[in-house]
């Protein structure tokens, strides 16, 4: 886990250094404009949350609208200028969660029911971060993208709720529906990353530090087991007659002398 995390961090470091290098090169600065727009959403907590705490609802709403617009423009420019990159994709997913969390926190100042949505969003972010740091590919699902836009709407309504008249049941009802969507998103990520799959047990192979030399008795038993075991020979009449003639001829020439000590092969005739 630590080794994989180090590799991921090193990869991000190289990508950021490459992006900074592009910004310093006049001909390549244009390619980094989408990433700059994406990164601008990291400033949203510094503007929206203090404004909500101070009761500056209008400023908080305008800021939220501007930061929300960057989420539409950055992707369009990246595709138009062929400036899509792995860093941009990961940065977009990260800043989306920061921005959505900012809206929920600002909205929770006036509507505490949104705290539950904040907790669910933190759980989803934790699963994605752990997956990424493990060296595995992480990515959004269709339900996850839909959930993000619903969160933007819920947070935006939460921010402007003090300035306009809304139905008292609107925010709690939307928060409950969003929580259900967040729960479904969390389950989809857990299923996508195989968190429910049982880990396979690795069988340990026992090894010995030395090999025992067999004893003489074991060698003798093993040799006996390999000794020739006579088996019945199955031949037809013609083959039997030829074999008999050969045996008689060998006996007449003194080349063969049957002995009772040697076990003769059993011969079966095949009709």
mmCIF file of N, CA, C and O in Angstrom, residues 104 107-108 110-117 120 150-151 153-155 157-159 161 165-182:
data_model
loop_
_atom_site.group_PDB
_atom_site.id
_atom_site.type_symbol
_atom_site.label_atom_id
_atom_site.label_comp_id
_atom_site.label_asym_id
_atom_site.label_seq_id
_atom_site.Cartn_x
_atom_site.Cartn_y
_atom_site.Cartn_z
ATOM 1 N N UNK A 104 -22.550 22.190 0.228
ATOM 2 C CA UNK A 104 -23.293 21.501 1.284
ATOM 3 C C UNK A 104 -22.995 22.108 2.646
ATOM 4 O O UNK A 104 -23.908 22.275 3.475
ATOM 5 N N UNK A 107 -24.712 25.386 2.818
ATOM 6 C CA UNK A 107 -26.152 25.195 2.964
ATOM 7 C C UNK A 107 -26.533 24.647 4.321
ATOM 8 O O UNK A 107 -27.611 24.947 4.856
ATOM 9 N N UNK A 108 -25.633 23.822 4.922
ATOM 10 C CA UNK A 108 -25.913 23.241 6.232
ATOM 11 C C UNK A 108 -25.922 24.289 7.344
ATOM 12 O O UNK A 108 -26.480 24.040 8.416
ATOM 13 N N UNK A 110 -27.634 26.934 7.281
ATOM 14 C CA UNK A 110 -29.046 27.310 7.406
ATOM 15 C C UNK A 110 -29.969 26.091 7.433
ATOM 16 O O UNK A 110 -31.117 26.199 7.865
ATOM 17 N N UNK A 111 -29.462 24.946 6.961
ATOM 18 C CA UNK A 111 -30.276 23.728 6.914
ATOM 19 C C UNK A 111 -29.440 22.557 7.438
ATOM 20 O O UNK A 111 -28.775 21.864 6.649
ATOM 21 N N UNK A 112 -29.434 22.313 8.734
ATOM 22 C CA UNK A 112 -28.592 21.251 9.315
ATOM 23 C C UNK A 112 -28.865 19.860 8.763
ATOM 24 O O UNK A 112 -28.024 18.965 8.918
ATOM 25 N N UNK A 113 -30.007 19.654 8.108
ATOM 26 C CA UNK A 113 -30.318 18.339 7.555
ATOM 27 C C UNK A 113 -29.286 17.920 6.506
ATOM 28 O O UNK A 113 -29.112 16.723 6.220
ATOM 29 N N UNK A 114 -28.576 18.879 5.936
ATOM 30 C CA UNK A 114 -27.597 18.575 4.902
ATOM 31 C C UNK A 114 -26.327 17.924 5.458
ATOM 32 O O UNK A 114 -25.467 17.478 4.687
ATOM 33 N N UNK A 115 -26.198 17.870 6.771
ATOM 34 C CA UNK A 115 -25.021 17.240 7.377
ATOM 35 C C UNK A 115 -24.925 15.767 6.981
ATOM 36 O O UNK A 115 -23.826 15.232 6.758
ATOM 37 N N UNK A 116 -26.075 15.109 6.871
ATOM 38 C CA UNK A 116 -26.079 13.698 6.465
ATOM 39 C C UNK A 116 -25.523 13.533 5.057
ATOM 40 O O UNK A 116 -24.780 12.587 4.766
ATOM 41 N N UNK A 117 -25.850 14.467 4.172
ATOM 42 C CA UNK A 117 -25.320 14.412 2.807
ATOM 43 C C UNK A 117 -23.816 14.649 2.785
ATOM 44 O O UNK A 117 -23.093 14.049 1.975
ATOM 45 N N UNK A 120 -22.139 11.325 3.784
ATOM 46 C CA UNK A 120 -22.167 10.343 2.693
ATOM 47 C C UNK A 120 -21.158 10.706 1.603
ATOM 48 O O UNK A 120 -20.489 9.834 1.044
ATOM 49 N N UNK A 150 -26.895 16.681 -8.884
ATOM 50 C CA UNK A 150 -27.966 16.837 -7.887
ATOM 51 C C UNK A 150 -27.420 17.501 -6.626
ATOM 52 O O UNK A 150 -28.082 18.337 -5.997
ATOM 53 N N UNK A 151 -26.178 17.141 -6.259
ATOM 54 C CA UNK A 151 -25.542 17.776 -5.100
ATOM 55 C C UNK A 151 -25.349 19.272 -5.331
ATOM 56 O O UNK A 151 -25.543 20.086 -4.415
ATOM 57 N N UNK A 153 -27.178 21.187 -7.154
ATOM 58 C CA UNK A 153 -28.492 21.819 -7.035
ATOM 59 C C UNK A 153 -28.926 21.932 -5.574
ATOM 60 O O UNK A 153 -29.420 22.979 -5.135
ATOM 61 N N UNK A 154 -28.721 20.845 -4.832
ATOM 62 C CA UNK A 154 -29.099 20.854 -3.414
ATOM 63 C C UNK A 154 -28.296 21.893 -2.644
ATOM 64 O O UNK A 154 -28.859 22.675 -1.855
ATOM 65 N N UNK A 155 -26.973 21.913 -2.864
ATOM 66 C CA UNK A 155 -26.144 22.886 -2.167
ATOM 67 C C UNK A 155 -26.473 24.309 -2.556
ATOM 68 O O UNK A 155 -26.496 25.212 -1.700
ATOM 69 N N UNK A 157 -29.379 25.471 -3.608
ATOM 70 C CA UNK A 157 -30.630 25.850 -2.957
ATOM 71 C C UNK A 157 -30.419 26.129 -1.473
ATOM 72 O O UNK A 157 -31.029 27.034 -0.893
ATOM 73 N N UNK A 158 -29.536 25.336 -0.860
ATOM 74 C CA UNK A 158 -29.250 25.550 0.553
ATOM 75 C C UNK A 158 -28.614 26.897 0.822
ATOM 76 O O UNK A 158 -28.865 27.523 1.848
ATOM 77 N N UNK A 159 -27.787 27.360 -0.143
ATOM 78 C CA UNK A 159 -27.112 28.654 0.033
ATOM 79 C C UNK A 159 -28.080 29.825 -0.126
ATOM 80 O O UNK A 159 -28.030 30.799 0.644
ATOM 81 N N UNK A 161 -31.362 29.683 0.106
ATOM 82 C CA UNK A 161 -32.631 29.503 0.828
ATOM 83 C C UNK A 161 -32.965 30.672 1.749
ATOM 84 O O UNK A 161 -34.146 31.084 1.826
ATOM 85 N N UNK A 165 -38.091 32.700 -0.631
ATOM 86 C CA UNK A 165 -39.091 31.904 0.066
ATOM 87 C C UNK A 165 -39.232 30.541 -0.620
ATOM 88 O O UNK A 165 -39.565 30.466 -1.796
ATOM 89 N N UNK A 166 -38.939 29.519 0.137
ATOM 90 C CA UNK A 166 -39.062 28.154 -0.365
ATOM 91 C C UNK A 166 -40.002 27.370 0.539
ATOM 92 O O UNK A 166 -40.207 27.721 1.699
ATOM 93 N N UNK A 167 -40.584 26.316 -0.023
ATOM 94 C CA UNK A 167 -41.429 25.439 0.775
ATOM 95 C C UNK A 167 -40.592 24.809 1.888
ATOM 96 O O UNK A 167 -39.468 24.351 1.639
ATOM 97 N N UNK A 168 -41.073 24.772 3.112
ATOM 98 C CA UNK A 168 -40.298 24.202 4.223
ATOM 99 C C UNK A 168 -39.898 22.742 3.993
ATOM 100 O O UNK A 168 -38.900 22.287 4.554
ATOM 101 N N UNK A 169 -40.660 22.029 3.165
ATOM 102 C CA UNK A 169 -40.367 20.616 2.926
ATOM 103 C C UNK A 169 -39.445 20.403 1.730
ATOM 104 O O UNK A 169 -39.009 19.270 1.494
ATOM 105 N N UNK A 170 -39.129 21.477 0.983
ATOM 106 C CA UNK A 170 -38.354 21.303 -0.242
ATOM 107 C C UNK A 170 -36.921 20.832 0.045
ATOM 108 O O UNK A 170 -36.476 19.823 -0.495
ATOM 109 N N UNK A 171 -36.229 21.559 0.905
ATOM 110 C CA UNK A 171 -34.833 21.218 1.196
ATOM 111 C C UNK A 171 -34.729 19.836 1.870
ATOM 112 O O UNK A 171 -33.933 18.993 1.436
ATOM 113 N N UNK A 172 -35.509 19.547 2.932
ATOM 114 C CA UNK A 172 -35.416 18.203 3.540
ATOM 115 C C UNK A 172 -35.771 17.080 2.567
ATOM 116 O O UNK A 172 -35.129 16.024 2.574
ATOM 117 N N UNK A 173 -36.795 17.297 1.740
ATOM 118 C CA UNK A 173 -37.180 16.274 0.778
ATOM 119 C C UNK A 173 -36.099 16.025 -0.263
ATOM 120 O O UNK A 173 -35.785 14.870 -0.593
ATOM 121 N N UNK A 174 -35.517 17.113 -0.767
ATOM 122 C CA UNK A 174 -34.452 16.973 -1.754
ATOM 123 C C UNK A 174 -33.202 16.360 -1.126
ATOM 124 O O UNK A 174 -32.505 15.572 -1.764
ATOM 125 N N UNK A 175 -32.950 16.704 0.126
ATOM 126 C CA UNK A 175 -31.798 16.131 0.832
ATOM 127 C C UNK A 175 -31.960 14.624 1.007
ATOM 128 O O UNK A 175 -30.998 13.855 0.858
ATOM 129 N N UNK A 176 -33.187 14.197 1.317
ATOM 130 C CA UNK A 176 -33.451 12.770 1.479
ATOM 131 C C UNK A 176 -33.286 12.023 0.156
ATOM 132 O O UNK A 176 -32.672 10.940 0.104
ATOM 133 N N UNK A 177 -33.819 12.604 -0.923
ATOM 134 C CA UNK A 177 -33.682 11.974 -2.241
ATOM 135 C C UNK A 177 -32.212 11.918 -2.659
ATOM 136 O O UNK A 177 -31.745 10.913 -3.216
ATOM 137 N N UNK A 178 -31.469 12.974 -2.357
ATOM 138 C CA UNK A 178 -30.043 13.013 -2.694
ATOM 139 C C UNK A 178 -29.272 11.970 -1.889
ATOM 140 O O UNK A 178 -28.329 11.341 -2.398
ATOM 141 N N UNK A 179 -29.669 11.792 -0.633
ATOM 142 C CA UNK A 179 -29.011 10.781 0.206
ATOM 143 C C UNK A 179 -29.203 9.386 -0.382
ATOM 144 O O UNK A 179 -28.286 8.558 -0.371
ATOM 145 N N UNK A 180 -30.397 9.116 -0.895
ATOM 146 C CA UNK A 180 -30.628 7.829 -1.548
ATOM 147 C C UNK A 180 -29.751 7.654 -2.782
ATOM 148 O O UNK A 180 -29.206 6.574 -3.028
ATOM 149 N N UNK A 181 -29.590 8.737 -3.544
ATOM 150 C CA UNK A 181 -28.732 8.691 -4.729
ATOM 151 C C UNK A 181 -27.268 8.523 -4.328
ATOM 152 O O UNK A 181 -26.512 7.806 -4.992
ATOM 153 N N UNK A 182 -26.876 9.156 -3.238
ATOM 154 C CA UNK A 182 -25.507 9.000 -2.749
ATOM 155 C C UNK A 182 -25.240 7.565 -2.284
ATOM 156 O O UNK A 182 -24.173 7.009 -2.529
#
